Short mmCIF file of C-alpha atoms and ligand atoms in Angstrom, two decimals:
data_model
loop_
_atom_site.label_atom_id
_atom_site.label_comp_id
_atom_site.label_asym_id
_atom_site.label_seq_id
_atom_site.Cartn_x
_atom_site.Cartn_y
_atom_site.Cartn_z
CA MET A 1 79.44 91.43 101.03
CA ALA A 2 82.52 89.54 99.93
CA SER A 3 83.23 87.94 103.27
CA LEU A 4 86.27 85.93 103.68
CA ALA A 5 86.27 84.59 107.17
CA SER A 6 89.06 82.25 108.26
CA SER A 7 89.21 80.96 111.41
CA LEU A 8 92.98 79.94 112.20
CA SER A 9 93.95 78.39 115.23
CA CYS A 10 97.53 79.32 116.16
CA THR A 11 98.42 78.47 119.84
CA VAL A 12 101.79 79.60 119.88
CA SER A 13 102.67 80.14 123.60
CA ARG A 14 104.09 83.55 124.17
CA LEU A 15 104.23 83.47 128.02
CA ASN A 16 108.33 83.37 127.98
CA LEU A 17 108.45 86.23 125.69
CA PHE A 18 107.13 88.75 128.20
CA ALA A 19 108.39 87.28 131.43
CA GLU A 20 109.62 90.86 132.56
CA LEU A 21 106.34 92.29 132.02
CA SER A 22 104.28 89.82 133.68
CA LEU A 23 103.43 92.22 136.55
CA ASN A 24 101.26 93.99 133.89
CA TYR A 25 99.24 91.28 133.01
CA HIS A 26 95.84 91.48 133.96
CA SER A 27 92.14 90.76 132.89
CA ILE A 28 89.31 92.93 132.78
CA ARG A 29 88.07 91.65 136.21
CA ILE A 30 91.19 93.22 137.64
CA TYR A 31 90.88 96.17 135.43
CA ARG A 32 87.51 96.91 136.94
CA THR A 33 88.83 96.59 140.60
CA LEU A 34 91.44 99.21 139.47
CA SER A 35 89.52 101.58 137.58
CA SER A 36 88.64 103.95 140.54
CA ASN A 37 92.35 104.37 140.90
CA LEU A 38 93.19 105.26 137.51
CA ARG A 39 95.37 108.27 137.25
CA PRO A 40 96.15 110.71 134.41
CA MET A 41 99.47 110.64 132.91
CA LYS A 42 101.43 111.52 129.75
CA SER A 43 99.88 108.90 127.39
CA LEU A 44 100.70 107.77 124.25
CA TYR A 45 97.21 108.17 122.94
CA HIS A 46 96.96 111.75 123.70
CA HIS A 47 98.90 114.52 122.47
CA ARG A 48 98.48 118.24 123.41
CA SER A 49 97.98 119.43 120.12
CA PHE A 50 94.92 117.14 119.94
CA ASN A 51 91.57 117.69 121.73
CA SER A 52 91.00 114.09 122.14
CA PRO A 53 88.20 112.49 123.94
CA PHE A 54 90.31 109.48 124.64
CA SER A 55 91.07 110.31 128.16
CA SER A 56 94.70 109.33 128.98
CA TYR A 57 95.38 106.96 132.12
CA THR A 58 97.57 104.13 132.96
CA CYS A 59 97.12 102.01 135.65
CA LYS A 60 100.96 100.66 135.63
CA SER A 61 101.48 101.74 139.46
CA THR A 62 98.27 100.38 140.51
CA ILE A 63 98.68 97.22 138.71
CA SER A 64 101.82 96.18 140.91
CA ASN A 65 100.00 97.29 143.94
CA CYS A 66 97.08 95.11 143.15
CA SER A 67 99.22 92.19 141.80
CA LYS A 68 100.24 92.26 145.57
CA THR A 69 96.66 92.48 146.90
CA LEU A 70 95.33 90.20 144.25
CA GLY A 71 98.35 88.13 144.29
CA SER A 72 96.42 84.77 144.59
CA ASN A 73 94.28 85.50 141.56
CA THR A 74 96.77 83.91 139.15
CA VAL A 75 93.59 82.86 137.27
CA PHE A 76 93.81 86.19 135.50
CA TYR A 77 97.43 85.95 134.45
CA ASP A 78 97.76 86.37 130.66
CA ASN A 79 94.19 85.46 130.15
CA LEU A 80 93.25 88.54 127.90
CA VAL A 81 90.71 88.01 125.11
CA VAL A 82 91.06 91.11 122.71
CA LEU A 83 88.73 92.20 120.09
CA GLY A 84 90.67 94.03 117.17
CA ILE A 85 89.01 96.36 114.52
CA GLU A 86 90.58 97.45 111.43
CA THR A 87 89.06 100.08 109.05
CA SER A 88 91.96 102.17 107.81
CA CYS A 89 91.53 101.78 104.08
CA ASP A 90 89.48 99.21 102.21
CA ASP A 91 89.05 96.33 104.18
CA THR A 92 86.61 95.94 107.17
CA ALA A 93 88.48 93.45 109.65
CA ALA A 94 87.81 92.22 113.06
CA ALA A 95 89.37 89.42 114.94
CA VAL A 96 89.40 87.84 118.49
CA VAL A 97 92.79 87.03 119.85
CA ARG A 98 93.69 85.61 123.24
CA SER A 99 97.05 86.78 124.96
CA ASN A 100 98.72 83.37 124.77
CA GLY A 101 98.52 83.77 120.98
CA GLU A 102 95.46 81.85 119.90
CA ILE A 103 93.30 83.38 117.25
CA LEU A 104 89.67 82.67 118.24
CA SER A 105 88.33 84.20 114.97
CA GLN A 106 89.31 86.31 112.17
CA VAL A 107 86.70 88.15 109.82
CA VAL A 108 87.50 90.21 106.45
CA SER A 109 85.03 92.01 104.35
CA SER A 110 87.04 93.38 101.49
CA GLN A 111 85.88 96.17 99.15
CA ALA A 112 87.00 94.44 96.07
CA ASP A 113 84.06 95.39 94.02
CA LEU A 114 84.34 99.15 94.75
CA LEU A 115 88.10 98.73 93.94
CA ALA A 116 87.41 96.89 90.61
CA LYS A 117 84.79 99.80 89.49
CA TYR A 118 86.64 102.99 90.50
CA GLY A 119 90.18 101.46 90.14
CA GLY A 120 91.31 102.78 93.41
CA VAL A 121 90.15 103.59 97.08
CA ALA A 122 87.48 106.33 96.88
CA PRO A 123 87.42 107.51 100.56
CA LYS A 124 83.60 108.46 100.86
CA MET A 125 82.53 105.13 99.14
CA ALA A 126 84.97 103.37 101.29
CA GLU A 127 83.56 104.95 104.56
CA GLU A 128 80.13 103.97 103.41
CA ALA A 129 81.11 100.40 102.54
CA HIS A 130 82.51 100.19 105.89
CA SER A 131 79.66 101.63 107.72
CA GLN A 132 77.53 99.11 106.03
CA VAL A 133 79.43 96.16 107.12
CA ILE A 134 81.25 97.00 110.44
CA ASP A 135 78.34 95.69 112.85
CA GLN A 136 78.18 92.50 111.07
CA VAL A 137 81.83 91.97 110.82
CA VAL A 138 82.33 92.41 114.29
CA GLN A 139 79.18 90.34 115.38
CA ASP A 140 80.94 87.35 113.14
CA ALA A 141 84.19 87.55 114.71
CA LEU A 142 82.37 87.34 118.08
CA ASP A 143 80.27 84.49 117.21
CA LYS A 144 83.11 82.57 115.43
CA ALA A 145 84.97 82.85 118.73
CA ASN A 146 81.87 81.90 120.67
CA LEU A 147 82.03 84.80 122.74
CA THR A 148 79.95 87.98 123.66
CA GLU A 149 81.33 91.44 124.07
CA SER A 150 81.00 91.13 127.84
CA ASP A 151 83.64 88.28 127.69
CA LEU A 152 86.33 90.65 126.18
CA SER A 153 89.24 92.05 128.18
CA ALA A 154 89.54 95.12 125.85
CA VAL A 155 88.97 96.43 122.48
CA ALA A 156 91.89 97.36 120.11
CA VAL A 157 91.49 99.67 116.83
CA THR A 158 93.49 101.19 114.37
CA ILE A 159 93.48 105.00 114.90
CA GLY A 160 96.32 105.60 112.10
CA PRO A 161 97.82 106.00 109.63
CA GLY A 162 94.95 105.74 107.01
CA LEU A 163 91.88 107.69 105.60
CA SER A 164 90.38 109.53 108.37
CA LEU A 165 86.91 108.99 107.06
CA CYS A 166 87.59 105.31 107.14
CA LEU A 167 89.40 105.29 110.66
CA ARG A 168 86.48 106.95 112.13
CA VAL A 169 83.97 103.98 111.22
CA GLY A 170 86.11 101.52 113.16
CA VAL A 171 87.00 103.93 116.17
CA GLN A 172 83.28 104.82 116.62
CA LYS A 173 82.48 101.15 116.68
CA ALA A 174 85.21 100.26 118.91
CA ARG A 175 84.20 103.17 121.68
CA LYS A 176 80.79 102.28 121.23
CA ILE A 177 81.51 98.51 122.28
CA ALA A 178 83.99 99.79 124.89
CA ALA A 179 81.61 102.21 126.50
CA ILE A 180 78.66 99.90 126.74
CA HIS A 181 80.65 97.13 128.29
CA GLN A 182 82.94 99.19 130.32
CA LEU A 183 86.09 97.98 128.42
CA PRO A 184 89.54 99.72 128.11
CA ILE A 185 90.50 100.50 124.66
CA VAL A 186 93.89 100.37 122.77
CA GLY A 187 94.47 102.94 119.97
CA VAL A 188 96.75 101.01 117.43
CA HIS A 189 99.38 102.19 114.73
CA HIS A 190 98.57 100.16 111.57
CA MET A 191 102.12 99.73 110.53
CA GLU A 192 103.28 98.38 113.93
CA ALA A 193 100.59 96.23 113.82
CA HIS A 194 101.82 94.89 110.41
CA ALA A 195 105.15 94.30 112.05
CA LEU A 196 104.17 93.09 115.50
CA VAL A 197 101.74 90.22 114.17
CA ALA A 198 105.10 88.53 113.38
CA ARG A 199 106.00 88.08 117.25
CA LEU A 200 102.50 86.20 117.27
CA CYS A 201 103.54 83.74 114.41
CA GLU A 202 107.20 83.58 115.37
CA ARG A 203 107.75 82.88 119.15
CA ASP A 204 111.66 83.30 118.93
CA LEU A 205 111.10 86.75 117.68
CA GLN A 206 112.48 89.25 120.08
CA PHE A 207 113.40 93.03 120.05
CA PRO A 208 115.66 94.38 118.45
CA PHE A 209 114.86 93.11 114.81
CA MET A 210 114.45 94.60 111.37
CA ALA A 211 111.06 95.13 109.63
CA LEU A 212 110.35 95.67 105.93
CA LEU A 213 106.71 96.84 105.69
CA ILE A 214 105.40 96.87 102.26
CA SER A 215 101.69 97.74 101.70
CA GLY A 216 99.47 99.89 99.60
CA GLY A 217 100.39 103.08 101.00
CA HIS A 218 103.62 102.51 102.75
CA ASN A 219 107.26 101.25 101.90
CA LEU A 220 109.03 101.39 105.24
CA ILE A 221 112.32 99.81 106.56
CA VAL A 222 112.68 100.01 110.22
CA LEU A 223 114.77 98.86 113.21
CA ALA A 224 112.23 97.77 115.90
CA ARG A 225 114.22 98.38 119.06
CA ASP A 226 111.29 97.84 121.31
CA LEU A 227 107.42 98.00 121.59
CA GLY A 228 106.54 101.84 120.30
CA ASP A 229 110.28 102.52 119.51
CA TYR A 230 111.00 102.33 115.92
CA LEU A 231 114.31 103.94 113.94
CA GLN A 232 113.16 104.38 110.35
CA LEU A 233 116.14 103.68 108.15
CA GLY A 234 114.19 104.21 104.79
CA THR A 235 110.81 104.94 103.21
CA THR A 236 109.25 105.77 99.95
CA ILE A 237 109.94 109.40 98.51
CA ASP A 238 106.69 108.65 96.35
CA ASP A 239 104.62 105.63 95.84
CA ALA A 240 104.69 102.35 97.67
CA ILE A 241 105.24 99.10 96.01
CA GLY A 242 101.70 97.95 96.60
CA GLU A 243 100.46 101.04 94.67
CA ALA A 244 102.63 100.45 91.54
CA TYR A 245 101.42 96.64 91.42
CA ASP A 246 97.94 97.87 91.67
CA LYS A 247 98.28 100.37 88.76
CA SER A 248 100.16 97.56 86.71
CA ALA A 249 97.13 95.44 87.25
CA LYS A 250 94.85 98.22 86.26
CA TRP A 251 96.64 99.14 83.09
CA LEU A 252 97.22 95.47 82.18
CA GLY A 253 93.53 94.85 82.12
CA LEU A 254 93.49 92.36 85.06
CA ASP A 255 90.51 91.50 87.10
CA LEU A 256 90.82 93.94 90.29
CA ARG A 257 88.31 92.07 92.18
CA ARG A 258 91.11 90.34 94.21
CA SER A 259 93.98 92.64 94.70
CA GLY A 260 96.08 93.96 91.94
CA GLY A 261 99.27 92.68 93.29
CA ALA A 262 97.99 88.95 93.45
CA ALA A 263 96.93 89.22 89.85
CA ILE A 264 100.23 90.54 88.71
CA GLU A 265 102.07 87.74 90.63
CA GLU A 266 99.87 85.16 89.02
CA LEU A 267 100.41 86.68 85.71
CA ALA A 268 104.00 87.10 86.08
CA LEU A 269 104.52 83.41 86.50
CA ARG A 270 103.77 83.00 82.88
CA GLY A 271 105.71 85.81 81.37
CA ASP A 272 109.61 86.33 80.74
CA ALA A 273 110.84 88.33 83.28
CA GLN A 274 113.98 89.58 81.09
CA SER A 275 111.90 90.73 78.14
CA VAL A 276 111.27 94.38 79.07
CA LYS A 277 114.22 96.28 80.20
CA PHE A 278 112.93 98.45 83.13
CA SER A 279 115.75 100.11 84.97
CA VAL A 280 115.90 99.89 88.71
CA PRO A 281 114.84 102.96 90.68
CA MET A 282 117.28 104.88 92.88
CA LYS A 283 120.30 103.12 91.93
CA GLN A 284 122.55 106.31 92.29
CA HIS A 285 121.14 107.15 95.80
CA LYS A 286 123.44 105.14 98.58
CA ASP A 287 120.40 105.28 101.08
CA CYS A 288 117.91 102.98 102.06
CA ASN A 289 114.85 104.85 100.59
CA PHE A 290 112.52 103.69 98.01
CA SER A 291 110.73 105.18 94.95
CA TYR A 292 108.20 103.60 92.59
CA ALA A 293 106.49 106.48 90.79
CA GLY A 294 109.36 106.21 88.12
CA LEU A 295 108.68 102.48 87.70
CA LYS A 296 104.92 103.22 87.20
CA THR A 297 105.79 105.47 84.28
CA GLN A 298 108.42 103.17 82.66
CA LEU A 299 105.61 100.60 82.95
CA ARG A 300 102.87 102.89 81.50
CA LEU A 301 105.23 103.89 78.66
CA ALA A 302 106.06 100.18 77.83
CA ILE A 303 102.40 99.36 77.64
CA GLU A 304 101.79 102.21 75.45
CA SER A 305 104.60 101.21 73.34
CA LYS A 306 103.15 97.90 72.77
CA ASN A 307 99.53 99.17 71.96
CA ILE A 308 97.84 97.72 74.87
CA ASP A 309 94.44 99.02 75.97
CA GLY A 310 94.08 98.06 79.66
CA ARG A 311 90.32 98.80 79.08
CA VAL A 312 90.35 95.57 77.22
CA PRO A 313 89.97 92.91 79.70
CA PHE A 314 92.87 90.35 79.87
CA SER A 315 90.67 87.47 79.29
CA SER A 316 89.30 89.21 76.08
CA ALA A 317 92.86 90.02 74.57
CA SER A 318 94.42 87.67 71.75
CA VAL A 319 96.53 84.90 73.03
CA GLU A 320 99.63 86.90 71.39
CA GLU A 321 98.80 90.02 73.61
CA GLN A 322 98.16 88.01 76.83
CA GLY A 323 101.64 86.85 76.29
CA ILE A 324 102.80 90.29 75.83
CA ARG A 325 100.96 91.38 79.07
CA ALA A 326 102.30 88.53 81.05
CA ASP A 327 106.02 89.42 80.07
CA ILE A 328 105.54 92.88 81.04
CA ALA A 329 103.98 91.70 84.45
CA ALA A 330 107.00 89.59 84.97
CA SER A 331 109.61 92.22 83.99
CA PHE A 332 107.77 94.74 86.10
CA GLN A 333 107.90 92.44 89.09
CA ARG A 334 111.34 91.37 88.83
CA VAL A 335 112.51 95.09 88.82
CA ALA A 336 110.19 96.26 91.51
CA VAL A 337 111.46 93.49 93.92
CA LEU A 338 115.17 94.08 92.96
CA HIS A 339 114.53 97.53 94.24
CA LEU A 340 113.46 96.22 97.49
CA GLU A 341 116.38 93.74 97.56
CA GLU A 342 118.94 96.43 97.09
CA LYS A 343 117.78 98.62 99.61
CA CYS A 344 117.21 95.88 102.10
CA GLU A 345 120.85 94.61 101.72
CA ARG A 346 122.00 98.08 102.69
CA ALA A 347 119.41 98.71 105.45
CA ILE A 348 120.59 95.26 106.93
CA GLN A 349 124.26 96.59 106.94
CA TRP A 350 123.30 99.89 108.48
CA ALA A 351 121.07 98.13 111.06
CA LEU A 352 123.73 95.80 112.14
CA GLU A 353 126.15 98.52 112.99
CA ILE A 354 123.35 100.31 115.02
CA GLU A 355 122.52 96.95 116.70
CA PRO A 356 124.63 94.18 116.08
CA SER A 357 122.18 91.57 117.95
CA ILE A 358 119.69 91.56 115.23
CA LYS A 359 118.93 88.37 114.01
CA HIS A 360 115.55 88.56 112.19
CA LEU A 361 114.19 90.72 109.30
CA VAL A 362 110.24 90.67 109.41
CA VAL A 363 108.51 91.36 106.12
CA ALA A 364 104.90 91.99 106.54
CA GLY A 365 102.08 94.02 104.96
CA GLY A 366 100.03 93.16 101.79
CA VAL A 367 102.89 92.91 99.48
CA ALA A 368 104.75 90.41 101.67
CA SER A 369 101.89 87.79 100.72
CA ASN A 370 103.70 87.47 97.33
CA GLN A 371 105.62 84.39 96.94
CA TYR A 372 108.27 85.79 94.46
CA VAL A 373 108.83 88.68 97.11
CA ARG A 374 109.23 86.26 99.82
CA SER A 375 111.74 83.96 97.97
CA ARG A 376 113.88 86.97 96.77
CA LEU A 377 114.12 88.33 100.10
CA GLN A 378 114.99 85.04 101.76
CA GLU A 379 118.11 85.23 99.43
CA VAL A 380 119.16 88.58 100.94
CA VAL A 381 118.44 87.57 104.53
CA GLY A 382 120.34 84.29 103.91
CA ARG A 383 123.61 86.02 102.62
CA ASN A 384 123.45 88.42 105.53
CA SER A 385 122.99 85.46 108.06
CA LEU A 386 119.77 86.52 109.26
CA GLN A 387 116.54 84.79 109.49
CA LEU A 388 113.41 85.92 107.50
CA VAL A 389 109.86 86.10 109.38
CA CYS A 390 106.92 86.54 107.17
CA PRO A 391 103.73 86.15 108.67
CA PRO A 392 101.11 83.67 106.66
CA PRO A 393 99.31 85.67 103.60
CA SER A 394 96.12 86.24 105.98
CA LEU A 395 97.87 88.01 108.23
CA CYS A 396 100.20 90.06 105.93
CA THR A 397 97.13 91.92 104.26
CA ASP A 398 94.99 94.02 106.48
CA ASN A 399 93.45 92.06 109.19
CA GLY A 400 92.05 92.48 112.61
CA VAL A 401 94.29 89.87 113.94
CA MET A 402 97.45 92.23 113.94
CA ILE A 403 95.33 95.10 115.71
CA ALA A 404 94.02 92.72 118.21
CA TRP A 405 97.75 91.41 118.89
CA THR A 406 99.30 94.60 118.97
CA GLY A 407 96.27 95.80 121.30
CA ILE A 408 97.53 92.94 123.59
CA GLU A 409 101.08 93.88 123.32
CA ASN A 410 100.45 97.56 124.48
CA PHE A 411 97.59 96.49 126.96
CA ARG A 412 100.51 94.57 128.83
CA MET A 413 102.74 97.67 129.15
CA GLY A 414 99.85 99.73 130.54
CA ARG A 415 99.27 101.55 127.29
CA PHE A 416 95.69 102.00 127.04
CA ASP A 417 92.87 104.24 127.68
CA PRO A 418 89.94 103.69 130.18
CA PRO A 419 86.37 102.79 128.81
CA PRO A 420 84.92 105.99 127.03
CA PRO A 421 81.85 107.75 128.60
CA ALA A 422 78.47 105.89 128.11
CA ILE A 423 77.13 108.88 126.26
CA GLU A 424 79.35 110.51 123.92
CA PRO A 425 78.30 113.48 121.95
CA GLU A 426 77.70 112.68 118.24
CA ASP A 427 80.15 115.44 117.03
CA SER A 428 82.81 114.75 119.55
CA GLN A 429 86.26 114.93 117.89
CA LEU A 430 87.99 111.59 117.77
CA ASP A 431 91.65 111.10 118.11
CA LEU A 432 92.34 109.85 114.37
CA ARG A 433 95.85 110.10 112.90
CA PRO A 434 95.89 109.87 108.99
CA ARG A 435 99.29 110.87 108.93
CA TRP A 436 101.22 109.14 111.71
CA PRO A 437 104.82 108.43 111.05
CA LEU A 438 106.01 104.97 112.94
CA GLY A 439 109.61 106.05 113.74
CA GLU A 440 111.88 108.80 113.97
CA GLU A 441 114.25 109.11 110.96
CA TYR A 442 117.83 107.73 111.10
CA GLY A 443 120.07 110.46 109.95
CA ARG A 444 122.00 108.78 107.44
CA GLY A 445 118.72 107.78 105.79
CA ARG A 446 117.27 111.24 105.44
CA SER A 447 116.08 111.99 101.92
CA VAL A 448 116.09 115.59 100.80
CA ALA A 449 113.40 114.69 98.10
CA ARG A 450 111.19 113.41 100.86
CA SER A 451 111.90 115.94 103.59
CA MET A 452 110.74 118.64 101.20
CA ARG A 453 107.36 117.03 100.57
CA THR A 454 106.42 115.83 103.97
CA ALA A 455 104.10 117.89 106.13
CA ARG A 456 103.61 115.76 109.24
CA ILE A 457 100.36 116.09 111.04
CA HIS A 458 101.23 114.00 114.02
CA PRO A 459 104.24 113.14 115.94
CA SER A 460 105.75 109.63 115.41
CA LEU A 461 104.74 106.69 117.57
CA THR A 462 108.28 106.53 118.93
CA SER A 463 108.66 110.04 119.97
CA LEU A 464 105.44 109.74 121.98
CA THR A 465 106.57 106.67 123.48
CA GLN A 466 109.91 108.38 124.32
CA HIS A 467 107.85 111.30 125.75
CA GLN A 468 105.74 108.98 127.89
CA ARG A 469 108.93 107.25 129.25
CA GLN A 470 110.40 110.54 130.31
O1 KG4 B 501 98.65 96.04 104.08
P1 KG4 B 501 97.56 95.89 102.64
O2 KG4 B 501 96.45 94.84 102.71
O3 KG4 B 501 96.83 97.30 102.81
C1 KG4 B 501 97.19 98.39 103.22
O4 KG4 B 501 97.81 98.85 104.26
O5 KG4 B 501 97.74 99.27 102.23
O6 KG4 B 501 98.31 95.94 101.40
C2 KG4 B 501 97.66 96.17 100.37
C3 KG4 B 501 98.54 96.03 99.09
C4 KG4 B 501 97.73 96.24 97.67
O7 KG4 B 501 98.64 97.04 97.16
C5 KG4 B 501 97.70 94.93 97.21
O8 KG4 B 501 97.93 94.85 95.67
C6 KG4 B 501 99.10 94.16 97.73
O9 KG4 B 501 99.21 94.70 99.15
N1 KG4 B 501 99.16 92.83 97.61
C7 KG4 B 501 100.13 92.21 96.84
C8 KG4 B 501 99.67 90.84 96.95
N2 KG4 B 501 98.62 90.53 97.65
C9 KG4 B 501 98.25 91.96 98.05
N3 KG4 B 501 101.10 92.56 96.24
C10 KG4 B 501 101.76 91.73 95.44
N4 KG4 B 501 101.50 90.33 95.57
C11 KG4 B 501 100.35 89.97 96.19
N5 KG4 B 501 100.44 88.47 96.06
ZN1 ZN B 502 98.13 97.54 105.79
#
């Protein structure tokens, strides 16, 4: 198991951020006193089209009652300790985070060897790899935090989007812990977690803000209006930028045991970014959508035209060929990021028209750990008098901290489910949301190309939040 276990101690106080929500703060001890009063409601985590075993309750109203009766128990105030579990793709991750923003532990087990072997994520293999390490990863996270399950206030887990076989492993583990220790459980949207972890790192980051979320499977630009409320300004009509990085790395014969993106970033430093003339995608589309499939094709053709055989590892190529590969990597990266820059520039204009008070652009997701991406987007943001917020690289790539933190943010709003039953049938149908949009599409940003190929399986997080509010 390739285990990267890094304990970060980030002690950003967030009490001021949520002053208006303070009535909803409570510890599990309070939760337990309330649990008999929990009432069913239209929940974010339960949709009629799903026969979910996640019962749907809120204790919002009871919390205010209780904060009166338990008013002297301020010892519980903002003292949540949440375990976050992430298994949506190829990383098995867990972390323990306090509601004051302190990261007590962070553990990630990556499937880098499998990625290198198969050149991509094979769902069945990935599921097996998650199953093999999940217990150990969670135990390591608890040990590093010096806690046991019974010290936790809640368990947060990614329920989508992602590979359902993989999501299942994390959800089953979370439900098992929650059932045994009678803990509430928060189902988390993976992309919301990528965006919200920025609020753990940057205490001035208030809603509304913009977020560019760039990962292996997603390329999203959203206006984050509130928790659970996102307006999608643009998305990819085909591939995400991370997928293009990963394929470039594979075709250039790079070592995939760490991420393809990181390998391209490093190689690009040695190349001439102007040497190969790739064209920037979607120049003629005056919207904020992205496309990386065409750039991948351009790249493949460039590699073929230079007679490069990606099956020959980079280290075995001649010095001259290594130089050519570096030139291709640098040229690819320049154009891939130029595409981000152009679309971000337009999205900022749109977002400021909708919401002139916006001050920040969050850039998160695995590709946001790239220094070239950060520096180019810093320029875009600077030109538009906004501030760039990028979480540290370890919080950009998939991690448990972002899940725990998003669990905390939702828990404070009363958005969680009660502990699962102690005995759950093996074959119970879990609420997994492999295709789960984050927000509703902004009318101006709708792409015909995309809407024709999109078969939505689950209503967006934002529509569920609005439904819950009604
Ligand atoms: O968010 P993430 O960890 O997983 C998904 O949700 O997909 O993102 C993974 C993606 C991969 O495509 C990986 O190649 C890319 O992030 N990535 C990078 C870098 N580090 C990871 N891309 C470019 N430069 C990097 N340094
Ligand atoms: Zn991700």
